[in-house]
mmCIF file of the C-alpha atoms, coordinates in Angstrom:
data_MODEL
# 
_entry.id   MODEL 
# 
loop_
_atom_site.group_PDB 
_atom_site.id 
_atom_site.type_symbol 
_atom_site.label_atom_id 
_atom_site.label_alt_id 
_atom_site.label_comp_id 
_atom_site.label_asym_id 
_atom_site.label_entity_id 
_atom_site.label_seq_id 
_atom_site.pdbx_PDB_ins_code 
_atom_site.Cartn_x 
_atom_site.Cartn_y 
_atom_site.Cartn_z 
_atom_site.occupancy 
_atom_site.B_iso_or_equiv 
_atom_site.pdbx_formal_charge 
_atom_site.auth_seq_id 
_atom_site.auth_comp_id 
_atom_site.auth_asym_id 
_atom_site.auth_atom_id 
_atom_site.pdbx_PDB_model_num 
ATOM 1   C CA . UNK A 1 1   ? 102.979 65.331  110.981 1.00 0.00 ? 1   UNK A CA 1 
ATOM 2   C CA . UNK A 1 2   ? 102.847 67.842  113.892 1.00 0.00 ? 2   UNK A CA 1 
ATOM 3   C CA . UNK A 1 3   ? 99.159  68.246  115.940 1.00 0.00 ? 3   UNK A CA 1 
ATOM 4   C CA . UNK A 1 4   ? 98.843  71.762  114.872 1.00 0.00 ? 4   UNK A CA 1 
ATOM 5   C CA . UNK A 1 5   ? 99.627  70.609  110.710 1.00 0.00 ? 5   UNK A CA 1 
ATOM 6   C CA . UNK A 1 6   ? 96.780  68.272  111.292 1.00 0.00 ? 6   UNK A CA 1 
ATOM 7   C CA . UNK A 1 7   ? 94.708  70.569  113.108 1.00 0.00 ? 7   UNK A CA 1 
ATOM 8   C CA . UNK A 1 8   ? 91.571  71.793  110.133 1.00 0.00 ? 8   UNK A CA 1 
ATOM 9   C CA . UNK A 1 9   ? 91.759  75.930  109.807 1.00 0.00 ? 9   UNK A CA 1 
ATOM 10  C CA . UNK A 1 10  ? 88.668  77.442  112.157 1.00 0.00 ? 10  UNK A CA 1 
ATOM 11  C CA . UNK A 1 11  ? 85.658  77.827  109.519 1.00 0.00 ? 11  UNK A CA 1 
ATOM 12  C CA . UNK A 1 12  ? 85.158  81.285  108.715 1.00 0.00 ? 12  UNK A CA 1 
ATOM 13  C CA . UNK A 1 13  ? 81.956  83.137  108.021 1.00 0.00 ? 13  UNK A CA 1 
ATOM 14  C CA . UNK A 1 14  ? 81.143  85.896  106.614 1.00 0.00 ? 14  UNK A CA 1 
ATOM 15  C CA . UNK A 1 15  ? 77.887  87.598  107.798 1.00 0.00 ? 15  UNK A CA 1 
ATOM 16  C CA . UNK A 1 16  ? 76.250  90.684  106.590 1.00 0.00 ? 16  UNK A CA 1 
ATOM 17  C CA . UNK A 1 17  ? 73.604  92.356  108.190 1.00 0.00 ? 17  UNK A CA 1 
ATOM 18  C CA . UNK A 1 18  ? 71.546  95.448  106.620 1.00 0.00 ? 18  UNK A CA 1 
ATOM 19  C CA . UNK A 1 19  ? 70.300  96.878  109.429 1.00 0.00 ? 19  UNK A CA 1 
ATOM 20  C CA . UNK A 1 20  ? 69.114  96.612  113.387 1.00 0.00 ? 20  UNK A CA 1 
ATOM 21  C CA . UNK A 1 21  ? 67.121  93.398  113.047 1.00 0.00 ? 21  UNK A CA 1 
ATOM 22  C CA . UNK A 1 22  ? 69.246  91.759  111.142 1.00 0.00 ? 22  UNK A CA 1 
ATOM 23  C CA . UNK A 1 23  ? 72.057  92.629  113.321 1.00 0.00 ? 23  UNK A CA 1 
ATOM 24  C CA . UNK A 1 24  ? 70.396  90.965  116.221 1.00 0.00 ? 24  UNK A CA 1 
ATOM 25  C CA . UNK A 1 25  ? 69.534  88.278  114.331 1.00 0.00 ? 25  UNK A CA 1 
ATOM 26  C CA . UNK A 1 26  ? 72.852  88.003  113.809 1.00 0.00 ? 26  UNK A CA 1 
ATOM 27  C CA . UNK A 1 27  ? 74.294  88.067  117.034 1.00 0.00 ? 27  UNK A CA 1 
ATOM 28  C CA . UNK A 1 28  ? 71.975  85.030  117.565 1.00 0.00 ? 28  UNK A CA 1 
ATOM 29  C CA . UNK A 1 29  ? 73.380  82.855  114.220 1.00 0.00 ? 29  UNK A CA 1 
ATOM 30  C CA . UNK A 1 30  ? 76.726  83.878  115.766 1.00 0.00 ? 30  UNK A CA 1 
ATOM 31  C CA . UNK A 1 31  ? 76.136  82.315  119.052 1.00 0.00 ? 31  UNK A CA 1 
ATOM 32  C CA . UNK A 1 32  ? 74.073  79.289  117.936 1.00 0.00 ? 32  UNK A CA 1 
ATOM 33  C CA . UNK A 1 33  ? 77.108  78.526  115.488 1.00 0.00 ? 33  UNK A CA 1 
ATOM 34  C CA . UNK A 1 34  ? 79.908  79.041  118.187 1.00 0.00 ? 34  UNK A CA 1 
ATOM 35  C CA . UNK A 1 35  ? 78.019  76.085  120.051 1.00 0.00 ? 35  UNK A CA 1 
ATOM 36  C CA . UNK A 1 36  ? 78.990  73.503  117.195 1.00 0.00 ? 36  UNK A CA 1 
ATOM 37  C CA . UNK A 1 37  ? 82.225  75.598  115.690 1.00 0.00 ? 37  UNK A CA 1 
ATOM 38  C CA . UNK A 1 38  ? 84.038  76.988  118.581 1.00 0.00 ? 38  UNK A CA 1 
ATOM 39  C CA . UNK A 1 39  ? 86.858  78.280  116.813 1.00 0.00 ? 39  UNK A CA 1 
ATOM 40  C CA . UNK A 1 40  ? 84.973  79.823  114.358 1.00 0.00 ? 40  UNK A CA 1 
ATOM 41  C CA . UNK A 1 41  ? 85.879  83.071  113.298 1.00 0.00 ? 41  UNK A CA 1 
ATOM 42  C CA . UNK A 1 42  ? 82.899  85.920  111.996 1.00 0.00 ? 42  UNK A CA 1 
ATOM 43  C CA . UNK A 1 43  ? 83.466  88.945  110.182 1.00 0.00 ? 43  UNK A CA 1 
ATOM 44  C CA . UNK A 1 44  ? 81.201  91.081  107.913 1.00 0.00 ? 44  UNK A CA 1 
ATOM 45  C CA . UNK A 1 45  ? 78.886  93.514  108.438 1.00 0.00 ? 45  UNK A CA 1 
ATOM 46  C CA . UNK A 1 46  ? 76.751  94.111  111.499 1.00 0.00 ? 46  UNK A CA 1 
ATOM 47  C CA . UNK A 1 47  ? 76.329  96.473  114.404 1.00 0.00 ? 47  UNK A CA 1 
ATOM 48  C CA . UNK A 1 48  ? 76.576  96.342  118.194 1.00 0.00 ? 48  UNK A CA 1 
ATOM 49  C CA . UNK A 1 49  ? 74.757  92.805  118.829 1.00 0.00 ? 49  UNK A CA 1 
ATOM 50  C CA . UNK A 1 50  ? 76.935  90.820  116.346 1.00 0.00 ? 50  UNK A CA 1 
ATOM 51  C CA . UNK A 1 51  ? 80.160  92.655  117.425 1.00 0.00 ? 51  UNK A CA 1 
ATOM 52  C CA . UNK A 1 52  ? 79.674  92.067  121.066 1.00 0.00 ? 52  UNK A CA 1 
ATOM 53  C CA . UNK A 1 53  ? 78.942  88.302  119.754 1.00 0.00 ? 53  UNK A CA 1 
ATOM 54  C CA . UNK A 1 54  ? 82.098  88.048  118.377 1.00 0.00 ? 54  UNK A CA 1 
ATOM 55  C CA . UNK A 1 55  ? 82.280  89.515  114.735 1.00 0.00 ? 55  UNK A CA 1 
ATOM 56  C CA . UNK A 1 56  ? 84.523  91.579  113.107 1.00 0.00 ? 56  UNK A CA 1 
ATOM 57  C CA . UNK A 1 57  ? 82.611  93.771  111.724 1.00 0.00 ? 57  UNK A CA 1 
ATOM 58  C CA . UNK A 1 58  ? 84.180  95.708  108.314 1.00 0.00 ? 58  UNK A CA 1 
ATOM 59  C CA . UNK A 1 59  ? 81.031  98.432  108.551 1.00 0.00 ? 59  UNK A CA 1 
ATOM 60  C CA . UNK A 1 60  ? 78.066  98.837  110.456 1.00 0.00 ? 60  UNK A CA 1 
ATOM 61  C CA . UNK A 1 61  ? 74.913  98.336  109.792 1.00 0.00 ? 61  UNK A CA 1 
ATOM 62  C CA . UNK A 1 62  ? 74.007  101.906 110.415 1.00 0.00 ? 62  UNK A CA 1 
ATOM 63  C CA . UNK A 1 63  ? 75.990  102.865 106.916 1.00 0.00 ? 63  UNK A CA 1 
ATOM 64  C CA . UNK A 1 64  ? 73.697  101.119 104.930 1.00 0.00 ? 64  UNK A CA 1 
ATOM 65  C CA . UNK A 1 65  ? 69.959  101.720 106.383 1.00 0.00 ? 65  UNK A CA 1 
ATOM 66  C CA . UNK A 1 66  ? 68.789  104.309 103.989 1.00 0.00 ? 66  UNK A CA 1 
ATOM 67  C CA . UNK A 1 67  ? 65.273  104.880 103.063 1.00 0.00 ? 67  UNK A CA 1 
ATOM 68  C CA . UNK A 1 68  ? 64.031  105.861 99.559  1.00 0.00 ? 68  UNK A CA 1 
ATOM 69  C CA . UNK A 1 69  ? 65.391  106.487 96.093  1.00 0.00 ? 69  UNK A CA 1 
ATOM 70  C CA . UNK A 1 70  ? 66.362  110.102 96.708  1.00 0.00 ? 70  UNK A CA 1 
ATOM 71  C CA . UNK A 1 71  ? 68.492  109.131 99.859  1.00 0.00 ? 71  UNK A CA 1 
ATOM 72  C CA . UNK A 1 72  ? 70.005  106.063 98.081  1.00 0.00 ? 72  UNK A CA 1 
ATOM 73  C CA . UNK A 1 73  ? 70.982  108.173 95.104  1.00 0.00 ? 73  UNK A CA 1 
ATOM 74  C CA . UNK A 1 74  ? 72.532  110.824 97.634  1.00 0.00 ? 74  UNK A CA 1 
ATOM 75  C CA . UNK A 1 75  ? 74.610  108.402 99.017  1.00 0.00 ? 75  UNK A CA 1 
ATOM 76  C CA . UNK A 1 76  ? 75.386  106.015 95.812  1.00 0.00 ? 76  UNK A CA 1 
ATOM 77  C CA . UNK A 1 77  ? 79.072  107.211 95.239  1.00 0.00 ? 77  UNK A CA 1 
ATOM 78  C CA . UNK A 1 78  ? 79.656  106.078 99.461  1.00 0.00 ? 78  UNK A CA 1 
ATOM 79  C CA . UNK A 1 79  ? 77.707  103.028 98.808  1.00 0.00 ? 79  UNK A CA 1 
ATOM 80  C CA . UNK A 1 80  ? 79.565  101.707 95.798  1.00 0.00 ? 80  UNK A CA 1 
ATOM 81  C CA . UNK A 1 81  ? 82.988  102.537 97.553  1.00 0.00 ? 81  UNK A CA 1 
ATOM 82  C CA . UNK A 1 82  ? 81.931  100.636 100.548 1.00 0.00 ? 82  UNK A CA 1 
ATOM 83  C CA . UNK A 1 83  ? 80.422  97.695  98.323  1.00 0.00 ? 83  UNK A CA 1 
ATOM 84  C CA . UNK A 1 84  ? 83.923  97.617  96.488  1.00 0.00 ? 84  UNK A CA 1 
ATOM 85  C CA . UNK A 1 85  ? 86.398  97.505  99.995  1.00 0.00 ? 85  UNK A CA 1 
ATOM 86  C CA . UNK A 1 86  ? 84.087  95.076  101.191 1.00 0.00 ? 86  UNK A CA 1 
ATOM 87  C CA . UNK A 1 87  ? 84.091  92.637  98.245  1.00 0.00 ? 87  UNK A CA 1 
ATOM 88  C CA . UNK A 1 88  ? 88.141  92.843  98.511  1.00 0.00 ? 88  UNK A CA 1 
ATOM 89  C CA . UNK A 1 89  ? 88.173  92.360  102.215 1.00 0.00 ? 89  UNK A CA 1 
ATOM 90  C CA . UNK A 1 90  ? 86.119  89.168  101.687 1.00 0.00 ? 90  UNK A CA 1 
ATOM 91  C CA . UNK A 1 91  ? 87.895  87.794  98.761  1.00 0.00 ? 91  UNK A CA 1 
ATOM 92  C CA . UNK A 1 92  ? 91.489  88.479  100.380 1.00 0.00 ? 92  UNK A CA 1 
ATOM 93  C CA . UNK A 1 93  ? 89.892  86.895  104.247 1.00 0.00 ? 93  UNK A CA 1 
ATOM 94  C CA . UNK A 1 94  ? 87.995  83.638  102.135 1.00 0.00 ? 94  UNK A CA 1 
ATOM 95  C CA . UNK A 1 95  ? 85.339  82.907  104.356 1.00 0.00 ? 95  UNK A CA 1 
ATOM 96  C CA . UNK A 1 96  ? 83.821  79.288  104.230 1.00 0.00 ? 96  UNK A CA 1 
ATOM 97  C CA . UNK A 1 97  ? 79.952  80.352  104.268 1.00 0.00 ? 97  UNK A CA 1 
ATOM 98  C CA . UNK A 1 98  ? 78.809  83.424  103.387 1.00 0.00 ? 98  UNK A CA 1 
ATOM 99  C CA . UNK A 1 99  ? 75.168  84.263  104.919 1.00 0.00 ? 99  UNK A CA 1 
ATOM 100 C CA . UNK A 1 100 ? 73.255  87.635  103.938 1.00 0.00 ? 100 UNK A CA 1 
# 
């Protein structure tokens, strides 16, 4: 058996952030984890912070911080088509943790 065969897959994680503070908060996981999984890979949903951490983020944040029913239903036909490519994008990538 060949180093890289043996070699485990990085862990993958998929993170999802709904909006600024979460996206900083985050950016923080994201670093804290990279100390104990340095190959880790991170992709999801986020903003700035957890992109300039390291995540590949699907969508950001920004899409999804609406406020009240009236916005929400304006925006529910976007909103189920983004909740739809993002389900496939994480079933096709198979992330080891999910955190939301």
């Amino acid at each position: 058996m060949t180093a890289a065969a043996a070699a485990p897959a990085p862990r993958r994680f998929l993170l999802i952030a709904g909006e600024a503070s979460g996206d900083l908060l985050g950016a923080g996981l994201i670093r804290a984890l990279r100390e104990r999984h340095p190959d880790a890979e991170f992709a999801g949903i986020g903003g700035d912070a957890m992109r300039k951490a390291g995540c590949q983020t699907w969508f950001d944040c920004s899409e999804l911080a609406l406020m009240g029913l009236v916005e929400v239903l304006r925006h529910l036909p976007r909103l189920l088509r983004l909740r739809a490519e993002f389900r496939q994008r994480a079933l096709a990538w198979r992330p080891d943790v999910a955190i939301g």
